[in-house]
Amino acid sequence: MTAATVNAPASFSGPLTNDDVERIRRDFPVLDQLINGKPLVYLDNAATTQKPRPVIDAISNYYLHNNSNVHRGVHTLSQRATDDYEAGREAIRRFINAPDSSEIIYVRGTTEGLNLVASSYGRKFFRAGDEVIITGMEHHSNIVPWQILGKEIGIRLRVIPFNDQGELLMDEYESMLNERTRLVSVVHQSNALGTINPVSSIVELAHARGIPVMVDAAQSIPHLPIDVQAMGADFLTFSGHKMYGPTGIGVLWGRADLLNDMPPYQSGGEMIRSVTYEETIYSVIPHKFEAGTPDIAGAIGLGAAVEYLEAIGMDRIAAYEQALMRYGAERLAATEGVRLIGTAENRGGILSFYMESAHAHDIGTILDAEGIAVRTGHHCAQPVMARYEIPATVRASLSFYNTTEEIDTLIKGIDRVIEVFG
Amino acid sequence: MASDLSDLYQEILLEHNRRPRNFRTLEDATHHADGFNPLCGDEISLQLRLDEDTVGDVGFQGHGCAISRASASLLTQAVKGASSEDAMAMFNEFHRMLTEPEAELNYDLLGDLEMLAGVIAYPTRIKCAVLAWHTLKAAMDGEGIATTE
């Protein structure tokens, strides 16, 4: 890496203190601004996180000094670009403890990761009558690709239900597993409820029957330490922009033996070994799945984001955010007219709530006037909303750069909603 | 950007949200359409009875935010008794009110619809305000479905 290391984050020890968080906040230039005359309170981290200076610097460093195509030229710039692009891959491998960096496929994001597996693995290995199991709390991106495939080849989608708290009914899951099950594809942390699903148990039950498991880690990877080998999953996918990296880049990790058996997902340059008009020999993984010029700056930015997170420490991040979430949940529960949606014992920094007196969109507008950014709506999880018989929720989603003072500001904003709507 | 919130959430608008007018299904509807705002999940089902070319009766059902609900309520009051041509002229004027800051508006035509003028300062909420009107147009055109996309 070249100039990207100029802003290397400071080191941390012990639990994150208020001083640490103040220091961290200074790494995020966007946080320092007024919105509608009030200090920005950014609580929409599940939609996308803000970018720290080292990520921004890594991207601009690439464009300022190294811009070139990867894996092609013999010239110096191409070598630098390739080195940094592949260094990003290695950083990600280390971050999720994957056995080999060739198993790290750069994609555009979680949605593409899921589509790649549905399209490549699904088309090759699924037959009419086969079943894919998902949970009842999936993002649309882990529903629709299977439905499309279902229409095409006649697979059946099975859905694990969950209780009122938002916890999966594991007995129901176990009873769904059968000889027709070809894949279990589950969300690690629900974007609408915050529930952290027991992925290791899900894997164990599936593997006992020889069924592979895919994990959507979009919402968990920015907040929890993830070790794909300890988890035991077969595929895992996530987006860069939800983990402090740039948009347009994400990762599909898969076990090498599975990836090697899968046909290419898209075709073109970069992914071939040799082409004649009679025959094309595909490249090895990961290149087989990376057709065309990739998002080089994005991959380099994502590598910088991973290094930034490692410097703080994922255990430290998880502990801090957990305490912040508990504080927020307590304050919200004590606010009249507010109903928390998603109260699983094991959950991450998502505060999703509903108010009878005001629609989520009106709440969002009133909070915005107070400088508070939250997500309002169905969060691309309409079946979850249907489960609770509500059209939409307000979702405050937390990061390690948020503070208890910001939670207090949110509660004051909700008081304002109550003033307007009663 | 945002102007004072009280310009948006005027008391009379909140009253229409709490107690929307013509919030009912029609027994004798001749036209109807369903409107969706895919962004926020708002849904409205609008029915009307055209007598010759006059809106004899109109009602709506559904769920949505205060802006979309109050807008639908105001719509039903505004178009009842109007010709379909006048109703579309109101839609056009209403749309201009929300999207053209400098427009010279026909306030006689707008009538009570003017209470939604504050929405212009909230670009993300304009779709909420126009959903009912798009649905009305779809119903009159016999299209059945309207979305704000």
Coordinates of C-alpha atoms in Angstrom, one line a residue:
Chain A
M1 CA 0.0 0.0 0.0
T2 CA 1.2 3.5 -0.7
A3 CA -0.1 6.8 0.7
A4 CA -3.2 5.1 2.1
T5 CA -1.5 4.4 5.3
V6 CA -0.9 8.1 6.1
N7 CA -4.1 8.2 8.3
A8 CA -3.6 4.9 10.0
P9 CA -6.0 4.8 12.9
A10 CA -4.8 5.0 16.5
S11 CA -4.6 1.9 18.6
F12 CA -7.1 1.0 21.2
S13 CA -7.0 -1.0 24.4
G14 CA -9.8 -2.1 26.7
P15 CA -13.5 -1.2 26.1
L16 CA -14.2 1.8 23.9
T17 CA -14.4 4.9 26.1
N18 CA -16.2 8.2 25.4
D19 CA -12.8 9.7 24.5
D20 CA -12.2 6.9 22.1
V21 CA -15.5 7.5 20.4
E22 CA -14.8 11.3 20.2
R23 CA -11.5 10.4 18.5
I24 CA -13.2 8.0 16.2
R25 CA -15.8 10.6 15.2
R26 CA -13.0 12.9 14.0
D27 CA -12.1 10.2 11.4
F28 CA -15.6 10.7 9.8
P29 CA -15.7 14.1 8.2
V30 CA -19.3 13.8 7.2
L31 CA -20.5 13.6 10.9
D32 CA -19.3 17.2 11.6
Q33 CA -22.2 19.2 10.1
L34 CA -25.5 20.8 10.8
I35 CA -28.7 19.5 9.3
N36 CA -31.6 21.9 9.4
G37 CA -29.6 23.9 11.9
K38 CA -29.0 21.0 14.3
P39 CA -25.9 18.7 14.6
L40 CA -26.3 15.7 12.4
V41 CA -27.3 12.6 14.3
Y42 CA -26.7 9.8 11.9
L43 CA -28.7 6.7 12.8
D44 CA -29.2 5.1 9.4
N45 CA -26.1 2.8 9.5
A46 CA -28.0 -0.3 8.5
A47 CA -28.8 1.4 5.2
T48 CA -25.2 2.6 4.7
T49 CA -22.4 3.6 7.1
Q50 CA -20.3 6.7 6.8
K51 CA -16.7 6.5 5.5
P52 CA -13.6 7.2 7.6
R53 CA -10.8 9.3 6.3
P54 CA -8.4 6.3 5.7
V55 CA -11.1 4.8 3.3
I56 CA -11.5 8.1 1.5
D57 CA -7.8 8.5 1.3
A58 CA -7.2 5.0 -0.1
I59 CA -9.6 5.6 -2.9
S60 CA -8.3 9.1 -3.8
N61 CA -4.7 7.8 -3.5
Y62 CA -5.5 5.1 -6.1
Y63 CA -7.0 7.7 -8.5
L64 CA -4.3 10.3 -7.8
H65 CA -1.3 8.1 -8.1
N66 CA -2.0 4.5 -9.3
N67 CA -5.0 4.5 -11.5
S68 CA -4.6 1.6 -14.0
N69 CA -6.2 -1.6 -15.0
V70 CA -5.5 -4.7 -13.0
H71 CA -4.0 -8.1 -14.1
R72 CA -3.2 -6.8 -17.6
G73 CA -0.4 -4.4 -18.0
V74 CA 3.3 -5.0 -17.5
H75 CA 3.8 -1.4 -16.6
T76 CA 4.4 0.0 -13.1
L77 CA 1.0 1.5 -12.5
S78 CA -0.8 -1.7 -13.5
Q79 CA 1.4 -3.6 -11.1
R80 CA 0.7 -1.1 -8.2
A81 CA -3.1 -1.2 -8.9
T82 CA -3.0 -5.0 -9.0
D83 CA -1.0 -5.2 -5.8
D84 CA -3.4 -2.9 -3.9
Y85 CA -6.5 -4.6 -5.4
E86 CA -5.2 -8.1 -4.3
A87 CA -4.0 -6.7 -1.0
G88 CA -7.7 -5.8 -0.4
R89 CA -8.7 -9.4 -1.1
E90 CA -6.1 -10.7 1.4
A91 CA -7.3 -8.2 4.0
I92 CA -10.8 -9.5 3.6
R93 CA -9.7 -13.1 3.8
R94 CA -7.9 -12.4 7.1
F95 CA -10.9 -10.4 8.4
I96 CA -13.3 -13.3 7.9
N97 CA -10.7 -16.0 8.5
A98 CA -11.2 -17.7 5.1
P99 CA -8.8 -20.4 4.3
D100 CA -7.6 -18.9 1.0
S101 CA -7.9 -15.6 -0.7
S102 CA -8.9 -17.2 -4.0
E103 CA -12.2 -17.9 -2.2
I104 CA -12.9 -14.1 -1.9
I105 CA -14.9 -13.1 -5.0
Y106 CA -15.4 -9.4 -5.5
V107 CA -19.0 -8.6 -6.3
R108 CA -21.1 -5.4 -6.3
G109 CA -22.7 -6.2 -3.0
T110 CA -24.8 -8.7 -1.0
T111 CA -27.5 -8.6 -3.6
E112 CA -25.1 -9.7 -6.3
G113 CA -23.5 -12.3 -4.0
L114 CA -26.9 -13.9 -3.5
N115 CA -27.8 -13.7 -7.2
L116 CA -24.5 -15.2 -8.1
V117 CA -25.1 -18.3 -6.0
A118 CA -28.8 -18.6 -7.1
S119 CA -27.8 -18.2 -10.7
S120 CA -24.6 -20.3 -10.9
Y121 CA -24.9 -22.9 -8.1
G122 CA -28.7 -23.0 -8.2
R123 CA -29.0 -23.5 -12.0
K124 CA -26.4 -26.2 -12.0
F125 CA -27.5 -28.2 -8.9
F126 CA -31.2 -27.6 -8.4
R127 CA -33.9 -29.7 -10.1
A128 CA -37.7 -29.4 -10.1
G129 CA -39.1 -30.3 -6.7
D130 CA -36.0 -29.3 -4.8
E131 CA -36.3 -27.0 -1.8
V132 CA -34.4 -24.0 -0.6
I133 CA -34.9 -22.9 3.0
I134 CA -34.8 -19.2 4.0
T135 CA -36.0 -17.4 7.2
G136 CA -39.1 -15.3 7.6
M137 CA -36.9 -12.3 8.2
E138 CA -35.0 -12.1 4.9
H139 CA -34.3 -8.9 3.0
H140 CA -36.0 -9.1 -0.4
S141 CA -32.6 -9.9 -1.9
N142 CA -32.7 -13.3 -0.3
I143 CA -36.2 -14.0 -1.4
V144 CA -36.6 -12.8 -5.0
P145 CA -33.6 -14.6 -6.6
W146 CA -34.9 -17.9 -5.3
Q147 CA -38.4 -17.1 -6.5
I148 CA -37.1 -16.3 -10.0
L149 CA -35.2 -19.6 -10.0
G150 CA -38.3 -21.3 -8.6
K151 CA -40.4 -20.2 -11.6
E152 CA -37.6 -21.2 -14.0
I153 CA -36.9 -24.7 -12.7
G154 CA -39.7 -25.4 -10.2
I155 CA -37.9 -25.3 -6.8
R156 CA -39.9 -24.7 -3.7
L157 CA -39.1 -22.0 -1.1
R158 CA -39.6 -23.0 2.5
V159 CA -39.6 -20.3 5.2
I160 CA -38.6 -20.7 8.8
P161 CA -41.1 -18.8 11.0
F162 CA -40.2 -16.7 14.0
N163 CA -41.8 -15.7 17.3
D164 CA -43.1 -12.3 18.4
Q165 CA -39.7 -11.4 19.8
G166 CA -38.2 -12.1 16.3
E167 CA -36.5 -15.3 17.2
L168 CA -36.4 -18.2 14.7
L169 CA -38.4 -21.3 15.6
M170 CA -35.6 -23.8 15.4
D171 CA -37.8 -26.9 15.8
E172 CA -39.8 -25.8 12.7
Y173 CA -36.5 -25.4 10.9
E174 CA -35.3 -28.8 11.8
S175 CA -38.6 -30.4 10.6
M176 CA -38.2 -28.6 7.2
L177 CA -34.9 -30.2 6.4
N178 CA -35.4 -33.2 4.2
E179 CA -33.9 -35.1 1.3
R180 CA -35.2 -32.5 -1.2
T181 CA -33.5 -29.6 0.6
R182 CA -30.6 -28.4 -1.6
L183 CA -29.6 -25.2 0.2
V184 CA -30.3 -23.2 3.4
S185 CA -29.8 -19.5 2.8
V186 CA -30.2 -17.4 5.9
V187 CA -29.7 -13.8 7.1
H188 CA -27.2 -13.5 9.9
Q189 CA -28.6 -10.3 11.4
S190 CA -32.0 -9.1 10.4
N191 CA -32.0 -5.6 8.9
A192 CA -35.6 -5.0 10.1
L193 CA -35.5 -6.6 13.6
G194 CA -31.9 -6.7 14.6
T195 CA -32.1 -10.4 15.5
I196 CA -28.8 -12.2 15.3
N197 CA -29.7 -15.7 14.1
P198 CA -28.0 -18.8 15.5
V199 CA -26.1 -19.5 12.3
S200 CA -23.8 -22.1 13.8
S201 CA -26.7 -24.2 14.9
I202 CA -28.4 -23.7 11.6
V203 CA -25.3 -24.9 9.8
E204 CA -24.9 -27.9 12.2
L205 CA -28.4 -29.2 11.5
A206 CA -28.0 -28.7 7.7
H207 CA -24.6 -30.2 7.5
A208 CA -25.8 -33.3 9.4
R209 CA -27.9 -33.9 6.3
G210 CA -25.2 -32.8 3.8
I211 CA -26.9 -29.6 2.9
P212 CA -24.8 -26.5 2.3
V213 CA -25.6 -23.1 4.0
M214 CA -25.4 -19.6 2.6
V215 CA -25.2 -16.7 5.0
D216 CA -26.2 -13.1 4.3
A217 CA -23.8 -11.2 6.5
A218 CA -24.6 -7.7 5.2
Q219 CA -25.9 -6.5 8.6
S220 CA -23.6 -8.6 10.8
I221 CA -20.2 -8.1 9.4
P222 CA -19.9 -4.4 10.4
H223 CA -20.8 -5.2 14.0
L224 CA -19.6 -8.7 14.9
P225 CA -16.4 -10.7 14.6
I226 CA -16.9 -13.2 11.8
D227 CA -14.9 -16.3 11.3
V228 CA -16.3 -18.4 8.4
Q229 CA -14.4 -21.5 9.5
A230 CA -15.8 -21.4 13.0
M231 CA -19.3 -20.6 11.7
G232 CA -19.0 -23.5 9.3
A233 CA -20.9 -21.8 6.5
D234 CA -20.4 -22.7 2.8
F235 CA -21.1 -19.3 1.3
L236 CA -21.1 -15.9 3.0
T237 CA -21.8 -12.6 1.3
F238 CA -21.7 -8.9 2.4
S239 CA -21.5 -5.3 1.1
G240 CA -18.6 -2.9 1.5
H241 CA -20.7 0.2 2.0
K242 CA -22.4 -1.1 5.2
M243 CA -19.0 -1.8 6.7
Y244 CA -17.5 1.7 6.3
G245 CA -16.2 1.0 2.8
P246 CA -17.4 2.4 -0.6
T247 CA -20.6 1.5 -2.4
G248 CA -20.5 -0.7 -5.5
I249 CA -18.2 -3.3 -4.0
G250 CA -18.9 -6.4 -1.9
V251 CA -17.8 -9.9 -1.4
L252 CA -19.0 -13.4 -1.9
W253 CA -16.9 -15.9 0.0
G254 CA -17.4 -19.6 -0.9
R255 CA -15.7 -22.8 -0.1
A256 CA -13.2 -23.4 -2.9
D257 CA -14.5 -26.9 -3.8
L258 CA -18.0 -25.5 -4.3
L259 CA -16.8 -22.5 -6.3
N260 CA -14.7 -24.7 -8.5
D261 CA -17.7 -26.7 -9.4
M262 CA -19.8 -23.7 -10.3
P263 CA -20.1 -22.3 -13.8
P264 CA -19.2 -18.6 -14.4
Y265 CA -22.0 -16.1 -13.6
Q266 CA -21.0 -13.5 -16.2
S267 CA -18.6 -13.8 -19.0
G268 CA -16.1 -11.6 -20.9
G269 CA -12.6 -10.4 -20.1
E270 CA -10.6 -11.2 -17.0
M271 CA -12.4 -14.5 -16.4
I272 CA -10.9 -16.6 -19.2
R273 CA -7.7 -18.5 -19.6
S274 CA -8.0 -18.9 -23.4
V275 CA -10.6 -18.2 -26.1
T276 CA -10.9 -19.6 -29.6
Y277 CA -14.1 -19.5 -31.6
E278 CA -14.5 -23.2 -30.8
E279 CA -13.9 -23.2 -27.1
T280 CA -13.2 -21.0 -24.0
I281 CA -11.3 -22.2 -21.0
Y282 CA -12.2 -20.4 -17.9
S283 CA -9.8 -18.9 -15.5
V284 CA -9.5 -20.3 -11.9
I285 CA -11.2 -18.8 -8.9
P286 CA -11.6 -16.0 -8.0
H287 CA -11.1 -14.6 -11.6
K288 CA -13.7 -17.0 -13.1
F289 CA -16.4 -15.0 -11.3
E290 CA -14.9 -11.5 -11.9
A291 CA -15.7 -10.8 -15.6
G292 CA -14.8 -7.4 -16.9
T293 CA -12.8 -4.6 -15.3
P294 CA -13.7 -4.7 -11.6
D295 CA -14.4 -1.9 -9.2
I296 CA -10.7 -1.5 -8.4
A297 CA -11.0 1.7 -6.3
G298 CA -13.9 0.1 -4.4
A299 CA -11.8 -3.0 -3.6
I300 CA -8.9 -0.9 -2.4
G301 CA -11.3 1.2 -0.3
L302 CA -12.9 -1.9 1.1
G303 CA -9.5 -3.2 2.1
A304 CA -8.8 0.1 3.9
A305 CA -12.2 -0.2 5.7
V306 CA -11.3 -3.7 6.9
E307 CA -8.0 -2.4 8.3
Y308 CA -9.8 0.4 10.0
L309 CA -12.2 -2.0 11.7
E310 CA -9.4 -4.3 12.7
A311 CA -7.5 -1.4 14.3
I312 CA -10.5 -0.7 16.5
G313 CA -11.2 -4.4 17.1
M314 CA -14.5 -6.1 16.3
D315 CA -15.0 -7.4 19.9
R316 CA -14.6 -3.9 21.1
I317 CA -17.1 -2.6 18.5
A318 CA -19.6 -5.3 19.3
A319 CA -19.5 -4.6 23.1
Y320 CA -19.9 -0.9 22.7
E321 CA -22.7 -1.1 20.2
Q322 CA -24.5 -3.7 22.4
A323 CA -24.5 -1.4 25.4
L324 CA -25.7 1.5 23.2
M325 CA -28.5 -0.6 21.8
R326 CA -29.6 -1.7 25.3
Y327 CA -29.7 1.9 26.4
G328 CA -31.7 2.9 23.4
A329 CA -34.2 0.1 23.7
E330 CA -34.7 0.9 27.4
R331 CA -35.4 4.6 26.6
L332 CA -37.7 3.8 23.7
A333 CA -39.6 1.2 25.8
A334 CA -40.2 3.9 28.4
T335 CA -41.6 6.3 25.8
E336 CA -45.4 6.3 25.7
G337 CA -46.9 5.2 22.4
V338 CA -43.8 3.5 21.1
R339 CA -43.7 -0.2 20.4
L340 CA -40.4 -1.8 19.7
I341 CA -40.4 -4.3 16.8
G342 CA -37.8 -6.9 17.3
T343 CA -36.9 -7.8 20.9
A344 CA -34.9 -10.9 20.4
E345 CA -32.5 -11.7 23.3
N346 CA -29.6 -11.9 20.9
R347 CA -29.8 -8.9 18.7
G348 CA -27.6 -6.1 17.2
G349 CA -27.7 -2.4 17.1
I350 CA -31.1 -2.0 15.5
L351 CA -33.9 0.0 17.1
S352 CA -37.0 -0.6 15.0
F353 CA -40.2 0.9 16.3
Y354 CA -43.8 1.7 15.5
M355 CA -46.1 4.4 16.8
E356 CA -49.9 4.1 16.5
S357 CA -50.4 7.9 16.5
A358 CA -48.0 8.7 13.6
H359 CA -46.9 7.0 10.4
A360 CA -43.2 6.2 10.0
H361 CA -42.8 8.7 7.2
D362 CA -44.2 11.5 9.3
I363 CA -41.9 10.5 12.1
G364 CA -38.9 10.5 9.7
T365 CA -39.7 14.0 8.5
I366 CA -40.1 15.4 12.1
L367 CA -36.8 13.7 13.1
D368 CA -35.0 15.1 10.1
A369 CA -36.1 18.6 11.1
E370 CA -34.1 17.8 14.4
G371 CA -31.1 16.7 12.4
I372 CA -31.7 13.0 13.0
A373 CA -31.3 10.6 10.1
V374 CA -33.3 7.4 10.4
R375 CA -34.8 4.9 7.9
T376 CA -38.6 4.7 7.6
G377 CA -40.6 2.2 5.6
H378 CA -40.6 -1.5 5.2
H379 CA -36.8 -1.9 4.9
C380 CA -37.1 -4.2 1.9
A381 CA -38.6 -6.8 4.2
Q382 CA -42.3 -6.6 3.5
P383 CA -43.0 -10.1 4.8
V384 CA -41.6 -9.0 8.2
M385 CA -43.9 -6.0 8.3
A386 CA -46.8 -8.4 7.4
R387 CA -45.9 -10.7 10.3
Y388 CA -46.4 -7.8 12.7
E389 CA -49.4 -6.5 10.7
I390 CA -47.9 -3.0 10.4
P391 CA -47.1 -1.1 7.1
A392 CA -43.8 0.3 8.2
T393 CA -41.4 1.0 11.0
V394 CA -38.9 3.7 12.0
R395 CA -35.5 2.2 12.2
A396 CA -32.6 3.8 14.1
S397 CA -29.5 1.7 13.4
L398 CA -26.3 2.2 15.4
S399 CA -22.6 2.4 14.8
F400 CA -19.6 2.6 17.1
Y401 CA -19.5 6.4 16.3
N402 CA -22.9 7.0 17.9
T403 CA -23.2 8.1 21.5
T404 CA -25.7 7.9 24.3
E405 CA -26.2 11.7 23.8
E406 CA -27.4 11.0 20.3
I407 CA -29.9 8.4 21.6
D408 CA -31.2 11.1 24.0
T409 CA -31.6 13.5 21.0
L410 CA -33.6 10.7 19.3
I411 CA -35.9 10.4 22.3
K412 CA -36.4 14.2 22.3
G413 CA -37.2 14.0 18.6
I414 CA -39.9 11.4 19.4
D415 CA -41.3 13.7 22.1
R416 CA -41.6 16.3 19.3
V417 CA -43.6 13.7 17.2
I418 CA -45.9 13.2 20.1
E419 CA -46.4 17.0 20.4
V420 CA -47.5 17.1 16.8
F421 CA -49.5 13.9 16.5
G422 CA -50.6 13.4 20.0
Chain B
M1 CA -33.8 23.4 3.5
A2 CA -36.8 22.4 5.6
S3 CA -39.1 25.3 6.6
D4 CA -40.9 25.3 9.9
L5 CA -42.6 22.0 10.5
S6 CA -45.8 23.7 11.4
D7 CA -46.1 24.9 7.8
L8 CA -46.2 21.2 6.8
Y9 CA -48.2 19.7 9.6
Q10 CA -50.9 22.4 9.9
E11 CA -53.6 21.6 12.4
I12 CA -56.3 21.3 9.7
L13 CA -54.1 18.7 7.8
L14 CA -53.7 16.7 11.0
E15 CA -57.4 16.9 11.5
H16 CA -58.0 15.4 8.0
N17 CA -55.5 12.7 8.9
R18 CA -57.3 11.8 12.1
R19 CA -60.7 12.0 10.6
P20 CA -60.4 11.6 6.8
R21 CA -63.5 12.6 4.8
N22 CA -65.2 10.0 2.5
F23 CA -63.1 7.2 4.0
R24 CA -65.5 4.5 2.8
T25 CA -66.2 2.1 -0.1
L26 CA -68.9 3.0 -2.7
E27 CA -71.8 0.7 -3.4
D28 CA -72.3 2.1 -6.9
A29 CA -68.8 2.9 -8.1
T30 CA -68.3 3.1 -11.9
H31 CA -64.5 3.5 -11.7
H32 CA -61.8 2.5 -9.4
A33 CA -58.0 2.2 -9.1
D34 CA -55.4 1.2 -6.5
G35 CA -52.5 3.4 -5.9
F36 CA -49.1 2.3 -4.5
N37 CA -46.1 4.2 -3.3
P38 CA -43.5 1.4 -3.5
L39 CA -40.9 3.5 -1.6
C40 CA -42.9 3.6 1.6
G41 CA -45.6 1.0 1.2
D42 CA -48.5 3.5 1.1
E43 CA -51.6 2.0 -0.5
I44 CA -54.8 3.6 -1.5
S45 CA -57.9 2.2 -3.1
L46 CA -60.0 4.9 -4.7
Q47 CA -63.6 4.5 -6.0
L48 CA -65.8 7.0 -7.8
R49 CA -69.1 7.2 -9.5
L50 CA -69.2 9.2 -12.7
D51 CA -72.7 10.5 -13.5
E52 CA -72.3 11.4 -17.2
D53 CA -69.1 13.3 -16.8
T54 CA -69.5 14.6 -13.3
V55 CA -68.0 13.0 -10.2
G56 CA -71.2 12.1 -8.4
D57 CA -69.5 10.4 -5.5
V58 CA -66.0 9.4 -4.5
G59 CA -64.4 7.5 -1.6
F60 CA -61.1 5.9 -0.6
Q61 CA -59.6 3.3 1.7
G62 CA -56.1 2.3 2.5
H63 CA -53.2 3.3 4.7
G64 CA -50.4 5.8 4.5
C65 CA -48.7 8.7 6.2
A66 CA -50.5 11.9 7.3
I67 CA -49.7 13.7 4.1
S68 CA -51.0 11.0 1.8
R69 CA -54.1 10.5 3.9
A70 CA -55.0 14.1 4.3
S71 CA -54.3 14.6 0.6
A72 CA -56.7 11.8 -0.3
S73 CA -59.3 13.2 2.0
L74 CA -59.0 16.7 0.5
L75 CA -59.1 15.3 -3.0
T76 CA -62.5 13.6 -2.3
Q77 CA -63.9 16.9 -1.1
A78 CA -62.4 18.9 -4.0
V79 CA -63.6 16.7 -6.9
K80 CA -67.0 15.7 -5.7
G81 CA -69.4 17.5 -8.1
A82 CA -66.7 18.5 -10.5
S83 CA -66.4 17.4 -14.2
S84 CA -63.6 15.0 -14.9
E85 CA -61.9 17.7 -16.9
D86 CA -62.1 20.1 -13.9
A87 CA -60.7 17.4 -11.7
M88 CA -57.7 16.9 -13.9
A89 CA -57.2 20.7 -14.0
M90 CA -57.1 20.6 -10.2
F91 CA -54.5 17.8 -10.3
N92 CA -52.4 19.8 -12.7
E93 CA -52.6 23.0 -10.5
F94 CA -51.9 20.9 -7.4
H95 CA -48.9 19.4 -9.0
R96 CA -47.6 22.8 -10.0
M97 CA -48.1 24.1 -6.5
L98 CA -45.9 21.3 -5.1
T99 CA -43.1 21.4 -7.8
E100 CA -42.9 25.0 -9.1
P101 CA -41.8 27.4 -6.4
E102 CA -42.4 30.5 -8.5
A103 CA -45.6 29.4 -10.1
E104 CA -48.6 31.8 -10.3
L105 CA -51.4 29.6 -9.1
N106 CA -55.1 29.6 -9.5
Y107 CA -56.1 29.6 -5.9
D108 CA -59.8 29.6 -6.7
L109 CA -59.3 26.3 -8.4
L110 CA -57.1 24.9 -5.6
G111 CA -59.5 25.9 -2.8
D112 CA -58.7 23.8 0.3
L113 CA -55.9 21.9 -1.5
E114 CA -53.7 25.0 -0.7
M115 CA -53.2 23.7 2.8
L116 CA -50.7 21.2 1.3
A117 CA -48.6 23.9 -0.2
G118 CA -46.0 23.4 2.6
V119 CA -45.0 20.0 1.0
I120 CA -43.0 21.9 -1.6
A121 CA -40.2 22.4 1.0
Y122 CA -40.0 18.6 1.5
P123 CA -39.1 17.0 -1.8
T124 CA -39.2 13.5 -0.4
R125 CA -42.8 13.9 0.6
I126 CA -44.2 15.2 -2.7
K127 CA -45.0 11.6 -3.8
C128 CA -47.1 11.1 -0.6
A129 CA -49.2 14.2 -1.6
V130 CA -49.8 13.2 -5.2
L131 CA -50.5 9.5 -4.7
A132 CA -54.3 10.0 -4.4
W133 CA -54.3 12.2 -7.5
H134 CA -52.4 9.7 -9.6
T135 CA -54.9 7.1 -8.4
L136 CA -57.8 9.3 -9.4
K137 CA -56.4 9.8 -12.8
A138 CA -55.8 6.1 -13.2
A139 CA -59.4 5.4 -12.2
M140 CA -60.8 7.9 -14.7
D141 CA -58.5 6.6 -17.5
G142 CA -59.7 3.0 -16.7
E143 CA -56.1 1.9 -15.8
G144 CA -56.8 0.3 -12.5
I145 CA -53.3 0.8 -11.0
A146 CA -51.2 3.8 -10.3
T147 CA -47.8 4.0 -8.7
T148 CA -45.6 7.0 -7.9
E149 CA -42.6 5.5 -9.5

